[in-house]
mmCIF file of C-alpha atoms in Angstrom:
data_model
loop_
_atom_site.group_PDB
_atom_site.id
_atom_site.type_symbol
_atom_site.label_atom_id
_atom_site.label_comp_id
_atom_site.label_asym_id
_atom_site.label_seq_id
_atom_site.Cartn_x
_atom_site.Cartn_y
_atom_site.Cartn_z
ATOM 1 C CA MET A 1 179.198 85.064 -3.910
ATOM 2 C CA ASP A 2 179.641 81.445 -5.098
ATOM 3 C CA GLU A 3 181.200 78.550 -3.747
ATOM 4 C CA TYR A 4 184.669 79.125 -5.360
ATOM 5 C CA SER A 5 184.918 82.783 -4.164
ATOM 6 C CA VAL A 6 184.266 81.459 -0.780
ATOM 7 C CA ILE A 7 186.812 78.826 -0.653
ATOM 8 C CA GLU A 8 189.230 81.197 -2.438
ATOM 9 C CA ALA A 9 188.557 83.955 0.283
ATOM 10 C CA THR A 10 189.127 81.279 3.074
ATOM 11 C CA MET A 11 192.659 80.278 1.478
ATOM 12 C CA SER A 12 193.554 83.806 0.991
ATOM 13 C CA ILE A 13 192.850 84.453 4.928
ATOM 14 C CA LEU A 14 194.616 81.351 5.825
ATOM 15 C CA LEU A 15 197.736 82.217 3.771
ATOM 16 C CA ARG A 16 197.738 85.815 5.283
ATOM 17 C CA GLY A 17 197.217 84.462 8.829
ATOM 18 C CA GLY A 18 200.312 82.114 8.778
ATOM 19 C CA TRP A 19 200.406 78.379 10.124
ATOM 20 C CA VAL A 20 198.532 79.106 13.164
ATOM 21 C CA LEU A 21 195.287 79.839 11.646
ATOM 22 C CA LEU A 22 194.931 76.270 10.483
ATOM 23 C CA PRO A 23 194.768 74.717 13.856
ATOM 24 C CA LEU A 24 192.581 77.626 14.887
ATOM 25 C CA PHE A 25 190.466 76.794 12.038
ATOM 26 C CA LEU A 26 190.176 72.987 13.179
ATOM 27 C CA ILE A 27 189.653 73.504 16.792
ATOM 28 C CA GLY A 28 186.733 75.971 15.832
ATOM 29 C CA TRP A 29 185.247 73.371 13.550
ATOM 30 C CA LEU A 30 185.740 70.677 16.301
ATOM 31 C CA GLY A 31 184.017 72.828 19.053
ATOM 32 C CA TRP A 32 181.132 73.729 17.016
ATOM 33 C CA PHE A 33 180.726 70.089 15.937
ATOM 34 C CA LEU A 34 180.636 69.050 19.685
ATOM 35 C CA MET A 35 178.184 71.856 20.528
ATOM 36 C CA PHE A 36 175.700 70.780 18.047
ATOM 37 C CA GLU A 37 176.066 67.159 19.010
ATOM 38 C CA ARG A 38 175.781 67.950 22.881
ATOM 39 C CA TYR A 39 172.643 70.172 22.251
ATOM 40 C CA GLY A 40 171.016 67.389 20.349
ATOM 41 C CA TYR A 41 171.831 64.756 22.722
ATOM 42 C CA TYR A 42 170.199 67.012 25.509
ATOM 43 C CA LEU A 43 167.061 67.359 23.657
ATOM 44 C CA MET A 44 166.838 63.523 23.137
ATOM 45 C CA LEU A 45 167.575 62.995 26.985
ATOM 46 C CA LYS A 46 164.750 65.558 27.876
ATOM 47 C CA GLY A 47 162.497 62.939 26.656
ATOM 48 C CA ARG A 48 158.457 63.447 27.312
ATOM 49 C CA SER A 49 157.025 65.653 29.902
ATOM 50 C CA ALA A 50 157.150 64.466 33.303
ATOM 51 C CA SER A 51 153.597 66.169 33.779
ATOM 52 C CA ALA A 52 151.927 64.245 31.013
ATOM 53 C CA PHE A 53 153.236 61.037 32.531
ATOM 54 C CA PHE A 54 151.532 61.977 35.698
ATOM 55 C CA LYS A 55 148.502 62.794 33.819
ATOM 56 C CA ASP A 56 148.488 59.573 32.000
ATOM 57 C CA LEU A 57 149.106 57.598 35.299
ATOM 58 C CA ASP A 58 145.721 58.927 36.703
ATOM 59 C CA ALA A 59 143.731 58.531 33.483
ATOM 60 C CA VAL A 60 144.805 55.302 31.964
ATOM 61 C CA GLY A 61 146.965 53.376 34.663
ATOM 62 C CA GLU A 62 150.774 52.565 34.857
ATOM 63 C CA GLU A 63 151.140 50.264 31.947
ATOM 64 C CA ALA A 64 149.746 52.901 29.462
ATOM 65 C CA ALA A 65 151.523 55.674 30.831
ATOM 66 C CA PHE A 66 155.047 54.134 30.807
ATOM 67 C CA ALA A 67 154.173 52.783 26.995
ATOM 68 C CA ARG A 68 153.544 56.494 26.064
ATOM 69 C CA LEU A 69 156.614 57.553 28.154
ATOM 70 C CA LYS A 70 158.859 55.102 26.327
ATOM 71 C CA LYS A 71 157.793 56.450 22.748
ATOM 72 C CA ARG A 72 160.818 58.830 23.339
ATOM 73 C CA ARG A 73 163.109 55.753 24.693
ATOM 74 C CA PHE A 74 166.149 58.015 26.194
ATOM 75 C CA GLY A 75 164.451 60.271 28.761
ATOM 76 C CA TYR A 76 166.392 60.988 31.815
ATOM 77 C CA PHE A 77 163.139 61.039 33.816
ATOM 78 C CA LEU A 78 162.230 57.659 31.721
ATOM 79 C CA ALA A 79 165.555 56.049 33.335
ATOM 80 C CA LEU A 80 164.943 57.170 36.717
ATOM 81 C CA VAL A 81 161.055 56.045 36.927
ATOM 82 C CA GLU A 82 162.017 52.449 35.749
ATOM 83 C CA ASN A 83 164.255 52.175 38.421
ATOM 84 C CA VAL A 84 161.509 52.950 40.521
ATOM 85 C CA ARG A 85 159.146 50.321 38.877
ATOM 86 C CA GLU A 86 162.069 47.643 38.654
ATOM 87 C CA TYR A 87 163.408 47.644 42.314
ATOM 88 C CA ARG A 88 159.953 48.550 43.917
ATOM 89 C CA LYS A 89 159.336 45.223 45.205
ATOM 90 C CA ASP A 90 162.874 45.182 47.025
ATOM 91 C CA GLY A 91 162.199 48.454 48.973
ATOM 92 C CA PRO A 92 162.727 52.076 49.264
ATOM 93 C CA VAL A 93 166.448 51.735 49.798
ATOM 94 C CA ALA A 94 167.157 49.667 46.809
ATOM 95 C CA VAL A 95 165.128 52.016 44.605
ATOM 96 C CA ARG A 96 166.978 54.989 45.803
ATOM 97 C CA ASN A 97 170.407 53.302 45.258
ATOM 98 C CA ALA A 98 169.270 52.190 41.791
ATOM 99 C CA MET A 99 168.298 55.738 40.962
ATOM 100 C CA LEU A 100 171.517 57.326 42.349
ATOM 101 C CA ALA A 101 173.700 55.090 40.027
ATOM 102 C CA THR A 102 171.485 56.009 37.174
ATOM 103 C CA ARG A 103 171.647 59.419 37.676
ATOM 104 C CA HIS A 104 175.484 59.369 38.121
ATOM 105 C CA GLN A 105 175.637 57.514 34.780
ATOM 106 C CA LEU A 106 173.567 59.898 33.097
ATOM 107 C CA ASP A 107 175.307 62.886 34.494
ATOM 108 C CA VAL A 108 178.774 61.506 33.236
ATOM 109 C CA SER A 109 177.070 60.964 29.759
ATOM 110 C CA LEU A 110 175.724 64.397 29.839
ATOM 111 C CA SER A 111 178.970 65.870 30.671
ATOM 112 C CA LYS A 112 180.780 64.218 27.814
ATOM 113 C CA SER A 113 182.581 66.435 25.384
ATOM 114 C CA LEU A 114 181.754 69.296 27.812
ATOM 115 C CA LYS A 115 185.471 69.458 29.003
ATOM 116 C CA THR A 116 186.663 69.136 25.111
ATOM 117 C CA ILE A 117 184.818 72.351 24.070
ATOM 118 C CA VAL A 118 186.056 74.397 27.160
ATOM 119 C CA THR A 119 189.796 73.029 26.209
ATOM 120 C CA CYS A 120 189.185 74.340 22.664
ATOM 121 C CA ALA A 121 188.019 77.798 23.972
ATOM 122 C CA SER A 122 190.965 77.924 26.381
ATOM 123 C CA ILE A 123 193.549 76.846 23.696
ATOM 124 C CA ALA A 124 192.116 79.083 20.912
ATOM 125 C CA PRO A 125 193.395 82.744 22.137
ATOM 126 C CA LEU A 126 196.807 81.026 23.358
ATOM 127 C CA LEU A 127 197.171 80.017 19.818
ATOM 128 C CA GLY A 128 196.135 83.446 18.496
ATOM 129 C CA LEU A 129 198.654 84.890 21.063
ATOM 130 C CA LEU A 130 201.375 82.358 19.170
ATOM 131 C CA GLY A 131 200.525 83.669 15.938
ATOM 132 C CA THR A 132 200.729 87.174 17.035
ATOM 133 C CA VAL A 133 204.181 86.636 18.340
ATOM 134 C CA SER A 134 204.916 84.884 15.076
ATOM 135 C CA GLY A 135 203.786 87.587 12.793
ATOM 136 C CA MET A 136 206.026 90.335 15.101
ATOM 137 C CA VAL A 137 208.743 88.103 14.523
ATOM 138 C CA HIS A 138 208.010 88.079 10.714
ATOM 139 C CA THR A 139 207.851 91.761 10.710
ATOM 140 C CA PHE A 140 210.813 92.411 12.624
ATOM 141 C CA GLU A 141 212.881 89.997 10.364
ATOM 142 C CA THR A 142 211.611 92.045 7.339
ATOM 143 C CA ILE A 143 212.814 95.294 8.968
ATOM 144 C CA GLN A 144 216.169 93.685 9.683
ATOM 145 C CA LYS A 145 216.507 92.727 5.971
ATOM 146 C CA PHE A 146 214.748 95.582 4.189
ATOM 147 C CA GLY A 147 214.459 98.205 6.515
ATOM 148 C CA PHE A 148 211.269 100.583 6.946
ATOM 149 C CA GLY A 149 211.401 101.536 3.151
ATOM 150 C CA ASN A 150 208.741 98.800 2.021
ATOM 151 C CA PRO A 151 205.238 99.166 3.836
ATOM 152 C CA VAL A 152 203.900 96.040 1.674
ATOM 153 C CA LEU A 153 206.518 93.863 3.238
ATOM 154 C CA LEU A 154 205.854 94.926 6.616
ATOM 155 C CA ALA A 155 202.217 94.823 6.344
ATOM 156 C CA ASP A 156 202.365 91.106 5.752
ATOM 157 C CA GLY A 157 203.838 90.318 9.497
ATOM 158 C CA ILE A 158 201.344 92.779 10.826
ATOM 159 C CA SER A 159 198.517 90.998 8.986
ATOM 160 C CA GLU A 160 199.637 87.787 10.245
ATOM 161 C CA ALA A 161 199.616 89.046 13.942
ATOM 162 C CA LEU A 162 196.359 90.758 13.688
ATOM 163 C CA LEU A 163 194.539 87.774 12.023
ATOM 164 C CA THR A 164 195.677 85.364 14.486
ATOM 165 C CA THR A 165 194.821 87.371 17.409
ATOM 166 C CA GLN A 166 191.158 88.203 16.031
ATOM 167 C CA ALA A 167 190.670 84.577 15.043
ATOM 168 C CA GLY A 168 191.668 83.394 18.420
ATOM 169 C CA LEU A 169 189.106 85.569 20.132
ATOM 170 C CA LEU A 170 186.511 84.740 17.588
ATOM 171 C CA VAL A 171 186.742 80.836 18.265
ATOM 172 C CA ALA A 172 187.243 81.254 22.003
ATOM 173 C CA PHE A 173 184.388 83.736 22.770
ATOM 174 C CA PRO A 174 181.510 81.722 21.315
ATOM 175 C CA LEU A 175 182.609 78.508 22.326
ATOM 176 C CA MET A 176 182.967 79.780 26.037
ATOM 177 C CA LEU A 177 179.338 81.154 26.092
ATOM 178 C CA VAL A 178 178.097 77.720 24.699
ATOM 179 C CA TYR A 179 180.119 75.740 27.270
ATOM 180 C CA ASN A 180 178.267 77.946 30.057
ATOM 181 C CA TYR A 181 174.718 77.428 28.340
ATOM 182 C CA LEU A 182 175.456 73.633 28.017
ATOM 183 C CA GLU A 183 176.745 73.316 31.557
ATOM 184 C CA SER A 184 173.432 74.919 32.891
ATOM 185 C CA ARG A 185 171.276 72.447 30.700
ATOM 186 C CA VAL A 186 173.076 69.523 32.255
ATOM 187 C CA ASP A 187 172.081 70.761 35.456
ATOM 188 C CA SER A 188 168.523 71.638 35.041
ATOM 189 C CA ILE A 189 167.792 68.424 33.075
ATOM 190 C CA GLY A 190 169.059 66.210 35.720
ATOM 191 C CA ASP A 191 167.660 68.450 38.756
ATOM 192 C CA TYR A 192 163.988 68.530 36.871
ATOM 193 C CA ALA A 193 164.240 64.514 36.031
ATOM 194 C CA TRP A 194 165.212 63.696 39.725
ATOM 195 C CA GLY A 195 162.686 65.914 41.250
ATOM 196 C CA GLU A 196 159.908 64.383 39.184
ATOM 197 C CA ALA A 197 161.232 60.956 39.632
ATOM 198 C CA LEU A 198 161.016 61.182 43.405
ATOM 199 C CA LYS A 199 157.428 62.386 43.085
ATOM 200 C CA TYR A 200 156.780 59.030 41.400
ATOM 201 C CA GLU A 201 158.758 57.416 43.956
ATOM 202 C CA GLU A 202 156.928 58.897 46.829
ATOM 203 C CA ARG A 203 153.481 57.833 45.261
ATOM 204 C CA CYS A 204 154.410 54.271 44.802
ATOM 205 C CA PHE A 205 155.533 53.448 48.304
ATOM 206 C CA ALA A 206 152.387 55.744 49.813
ATOM 207 C CA LYS A 207 150.083 53.269 47.842
ATOM 208 C CA GLU A 208 151.929 50.267 49.470
ATOM 209 C CA VAL A 209 151.648 52.017 52.821
ATOM 210 C CA GLU A 210 147.653 52.570 52.224
#
């Protein structure tokens, strides 16, 4: 199937499904674009492994360990341990306050666009239902004008109703799965980075006590 036949098939489906298919199509594209954008951002914020950082810390020292960690600049763990390093001289309270502020900022950044994705997933079946009602109205108008004698005319309205219902569900179902997956990723990335950063905080102040 070449490019033109794909475009023609898409346009044919859009015309058969009525005007409701156009916003459904746009919502679907928006949802999937945001999904890929968020997933790429989460991979970036995952950063370098915290276990590798602690190994470097023991093997080559703090400066070299941080230099290697900064090769992936936007890691969640990196942001937290930099707070520990920067505010260590001000005491544990200042360090913890800085870490909490950074964690809040990063969680807000991670959650960005998730509400839009779940909104797209919620709107899609409602638009599909609207298309179903529109298609049935079209069918009844055809029956009123021409009666039941021409099944081809009736098929247009029924096709419009069924296509929009199907499209709404096809958009909503995968987006809801994606939203649940991404939400769990937000929690897992944040919890892992926070736990590992606390280990580094404890290690820093334990050395000072010694």
